[in-house]
């Protein structure tokens, strides 16, 4: 079993930055591919960033490419999402997920509770 707890969300002005963290429990954290998703009010959950199966590559949604960076610390069992040059359209609840390497949220086995990110214009 893997338990995921996100933190780091908040209210920020457009152009600002936030770093999200996802603390994971479980001894197999380092072997599990992980990713970030987000969900805006009234919209479906969408892919933001993820690692490949072996962790050697990263993938990003076109809307965040060049602004967001996914990383992980396998010693601290933590996944990160550095978000720069934030835009109002980045507003939503951000979720970390584990257990798949896919752009589809239905592929993932484990989810955190989410952290709210609000970007004001």
PDB file of C-alpha atoms in Angstrom:
ATOM      1  CA  UNK A   1       0.000   0.000   0.000  1.00  0.00           C
ATOM      2  CA  UNK A   2       1.042   3.559  -0.687  1.00  0.00           C
ATOM      3  CA  UNK A   3      -0.345   6.606   1.077  1.00  0.00           C
ATOM      4  CA  UNK A   4       0.167  10.043  -0.450  1.00  0.00           C
ATOM      5  CA  UNK A   5      -0.177  13.431   1.250  1.00  0.00           C
ATOM      6  CA  UNK A   6       0.155  16.646  -0.739  1.00  0.00           C
ATOM      7  CA  UNK A   7       1.101  20.054   0.627  1.00  0.00           C
ATOM      8  CA  UNK A   8       2.323  23.419  -0.560  1.00  0.00           C
ATOM      9  CA  UNK A   9      -0.750  24.797  -2.244  1.00  0.00           C
ATOM     10  CA  UNK A  10      -2.033  28.297  -1.647  1.00  0.00           C
ATOM     11  CA  UNK A  11      -2.999  31.626  -3.143  1.00  0.00           C
ATOM     12  CA  UNK A  12      -0.479  33.323  -5.403  1.00  0.00           C
ATOM     13  CA  UNK A  13      -0.560  36.162  -7.896  1.00  0.00           C
ATOM     14  CA  UNK A  14      -0.109  35.528 -11.578  1.00  0.00           C
ATOM     15  CA  UNK A  15       3.572  35.257 -12.394  1.00  0.00           C
ATOM     16  CA  UNK A  16       4.409  33.838  -8.988  1.00  0.00           C
ATOM     17  CA  UNK A  17       5.723  30.445  -7.960  1.00  0.00           C
ATOM     18  CA  UNK A  18       4.749  27.567  -5.706  1.00  0.00           C
ATOM     19  CA  UNK A  19       6.333  24.245  -4.904  1.00  0.00           C
ATOM     20  CA  UNK A  20       4.055  21.342  -4.175  1.00  0.00           C
ATOM     21  CA  UNK A  21       5.193  18.340  -2.183  1.00  0.00           C
ATOM     22  CA  UNK A  22       3.767  14.844  -1.987  1.00  0.00           C
ATOM     23  CA  UNK A  23       4.947  12.743   0.933  1.00  0.00           C
ATOM     24  CA  UNK A  24       4.624   9.040   0.287  1.00  0.00           C
ATOM     25  CA  UNK A  25       4.599   6.123   2.665  1.00  0.00           C
ATOM     26  CA  UNK A  26       5.640   2.638   1.687  1.00  0.00           C
ATOM     27  CA  UNK A  27       8.984   0.975   1.200  1.00  0.00           C
ATOM     28  CA  UNK A  28       8.637   0.743  -2.565  1.00  0.00           C
ATOM     29  CA  UNK A  29       8.341   4.470  -3.214  1.00  0.00           C
ATOM     30  CA  UNK A  30      11.493   4.610  -5.293  1.00  0.00           C
ATOM     31  CA  UNK A  31      10.258   1.898  -7.641  1.00  0.00           C
ATOM     32  CA  UNK A  32       6.849   3.385  -8.324  1.00  0.00           C
ATOM     33  CA  UNK A  33       6.265   5.752 -11.202  1.00  0.00           C
ATOM     34  CA  UNK A  34       4.426   8.864 -10.076  1.00  0.00           C
ATOM     35  CA  UNK A  35       2.774  11.905 -11.505  1.00  0.00           C
ATOM     36  CA  UNK A  36       0.807  15.071 -10.873  1.00  0.00           C
ATOM     37  CA  UNK A  37      -2.707  15.860 -12.010  1.00  0.00           C
ATOM     38  CA  UNK A  38      -5.042  18.789 -11.443  1.00  0.00           C
ATOM     39  CA  UNK A  39      -8.738  19.453 -11.496  1.00  0.00           C
ATOM     40  CA  UNK A  40     -10.385  22.818 -11.994  1.00  0.00           C
ATOM     41  CA  UNK A  41     -13.977  23.451 -10.866  1.00  0.00           C
ATOM     42  CA  UNK A  42     -16.424  21.872 -13.282  1.00  0.00           C
ATOM     43  CA  UNK A  43     -13.693  20.187 -15.298  1.00  0.00           C
ATOM     44  CA  UNK A  44     -12.237  16.709 -15.507  1.00  0.00           C
ATOM     45  CA  UNK A  45      -9.005  15.780 -13.816  1.00  0.00           C
ATOM     46  CA  UNK A  46      -6.122  16.396 -16.217  1.00  0.00           C
ATOM     47  CA  UNK A  47      -2.551  15.332 -16.563  1.00  0.00           C
ATOM     48  CA  UNK A  48       0.169  17.789 -15.511  1.00  0.00           C
ATOM     49  CA  UNK A  49       3.492  15.938 -15.259  1.00  0.00           C
ATOM     50  CA  UNK A  50       4.839  12.455 -14.668  1.00  0.00           C
ATOM     51  CA  UNK A  51       7.874  10.211 -14.643  1.00  0.00           C
ATOM     52  CA  UNK A  52       8.507   7.331 -16.983  1.00  0.00           C
ATOM     53  CA  UNK A  53       8.398   3.786 -15.628  1.00  0.00           C
ATOM     54  CA  UNK A  54      12.079   3.734 -14.869  1.00  0.00           C
ATOM     55  CA  UNK A  55      12.131   7.318 -13.656  1.00  0.00           C
ATOM     56  CA  UNK A  56      14.636   8.344 -16.264  1.00  0.00           C
ATOM     57  CA  UNK A  57      12.353  10.606 -18.240  1.00  0.00           C
ATOM     58  CA  UNK A  58       9.768  13.238 -17.448  1.00  0.00           C
ATOM     59  CA  UNK A  59       6.699  14.268 -19.385  1.00  0.00           C
ATOM     60  CA  UNK A  60       4.597  17.422 -19.190  1.00  0.00           C
ATOM     61  CA  UNK A  61       1.291  18.691 -20.436  1.00  0.00           C
ATOM     62  CA  UNK A  62       1.800  21.258 -23.174  1.00  0.00           C
ATOM     63  CA  UNK A  63       0.110  23.889 -21.023  1.00  0.00           C
ATOM     64  CA  UNK A  64       2.792  23.677 -18.320  1.00  0.00           C
ATOM     65  CA  UNK A  65       5.876  22.776 -20.335  1.00  0.00           C
ATOM     66  CA  UNK A  66       8.733  25.132 -19.585  1.00  0.00           C
ATOM     67  CA  UNK A  67       7.066  26.443 -16.421  1.00  0.00           C
ATOM     68  CA  UNK A  68       6.626  23.362 -14.211  1.00  0.00           C
ATOM     69  CA  UNK A  69       9.251  20.841 -13.108  1.00  0.00           C
ATOM     70  CA  UNK A  70       8.566  17.446 -11.556  1.00  0.00           C
ATOM     71  CA  UNK A  71      11.201  15.891  -9.329  1.00  0.00           C
ATOM     72  CA  UNK A  72      11.498  13.329  -6.580  1.00  0.00           C
ATOM     73  CA  UNK A  73      13.658  12.561  -3.570  1.00  0.00           C
ATOM     74  CA  UNK A  74      13.748   8.812  -3.029  1.00  0.00           C
ATOM     75  CA  UNK A  75      15.514   9.196   0.320  1.00  0.00           C
ATOM     76  CA  UNK A  76      12.799  11.493   1.678  1.00  0.00           C
ATOM     77  CA  UNK A  77      10.045   9.571  -0.159  1.00  0.00           C
ATOM     78  CA  UNK A  78       8.772  12.836  -1.586  1.00  0.00           C
ATOM     79  CA  UNK A  79       7.551  13.939  -4.987  1.00  0.00           C
ATOM     80  CA  UNK A  80       7.716  17.615  -5.932  1.00  0.00           C
ATOM     81  CA  UNK A  81       6.180  19.944  -8.465  1.00  0.00           C
ATOM     82  CA  UNK A  82       7.917  23.282  -8.893  1.00  0.00           C
ATOM     83  CA  UNK A  83       5.511  25.708 -10.554  1.00  0.00           C
ATOM     84  CA  UNK A  84       6.820  28.968 -11.963  1.00  0.00           C
ATOM     85  CA  UNK A  85       5.217  31.795 -13.922  1.00  0.00           C
ATOM     86  CA  UNK A  86       1.820  30.729 -12.687  1.00  0.00           C
ATOM     87  CA  UNK A  87      -1.280  31.736 -14.621  1.00  0.00           C
ATOM     88  CA  UNK A  88      -4.916  32.026 -13.513  1.00  0.00           C
ATOM     89  CA  UNK A  89      -5.715  28.974 -15.650  1.00  0.00           C
ATOM     90  CA  UNK A  90      -3.402  26.913 -13.425  1.00  0.00           C
ATOM     91  CA  UNK A  91      -5.958  27.245 -10.638  1.00  0.00           C
ATOM     92  CA  UNK A  92      -7.315  23.949  -9.346  1.00  0.00           C
ATOM     93  CA  UNK A  93      -6.815  21.115  -6.927  1.00  0.00           C
ATOM     94  CA  UNK A  94      -3.506  19.375  -7.530  1.00  0.00           C
ATOM     95  CA  UNK A  95      -3.160  15.665  -6.870  1.00  0.00           C
ATOM     96  CA  UNK A  96      -0.185  13.368  -6.821  1.00  0.00           C
ATOM     97  CA  UNK A  97      -0.675   9.823  -8.002  1.00  0.00           C
ATOM     98  CA  UNK A  98       1.352   6.633  -7.980  1.00  0.00           C
ATOM     99  CA  UNK A  99       1.357   3.249  -9.625  1.00  0.00           C
ATOM    100  CA  UNK A 100       1.377   4.028 -13.331  1.00  0.00           C
ATOM    101  CA  UNK A 101       3.214   5.979 -15.966  1.00  0.00           C
ATOM    102  CA  UNK A 102       0.375   7.386 -17.997  1.00  0.00           C
ATOM    103  CA  UNK A 103      -1.339  10.626 -18.920  1.00  0.00           C
ATOM    104  CA  UNK A 104      -4.660   9.036 -18.007  1.00  0.00           C
ATOM    105  CA  UNK A 105      -5.763   9.395 -14.379  1.00  0.00           C
ATOM    106  CA  UNK A 106      -7.664   6.109 -14.544  1.00  0.00           C
ATOM    107  CA  UNK A 107      -4.387   4.218 -14.824  1.00  0.00           C
ATOM    108  CA  UNK A 108      -3.190   5.165 -11.349  1.00  0.00           C
ATOM    109  CA  UNK A 109      -3.765   3.056  -8.252  1.00  0.00           C
ATOM    110  CA  UNK A 110      -3.029   5.550  -5.508  1.00  0.00           C
ATOM    111  CA  UNK A 111      -4.033   9.178  -4.976  1.00  0.00           C
ATOM    112  CA  UNK A 112      -3.465  11.877  -2.440  1.00  0.00           C
ATOM    113  CA  UNK A 113      -6.222  14.064  -1.055  1.00  0.00           C
ATOM    114  CA  UNK A 114      -5.186  17.069  -3.143  1.00  0.00           C
ATOM    115  CA  UNK A 115      -3.949  20.577  -2.415  1.00  0.00           C
ATOM    116  CA  UNK A 116      -5.639  23.749  -3.644  1.00  0.00           C
ATOM    117  CA  UNK A 117      -3.736  26.157  -5.879  1.00  0.00           C
ATOM    118  CA  UNK A 118      -5.362  29.500  -6.645  1.00  0.00           C
ATOM    119  CA  UNK A 119      -3.721  31.979  -9.000  1.00  0.00           C
ATOM    120  CA  UNK A 120      -5.162  35.478  -8.996  1.00  0.00           C
ATOM    121  CA  UNK A 121      -4.911  37.786 -11.968  1.00  0.00           C
TER     122      UNK A 121
END
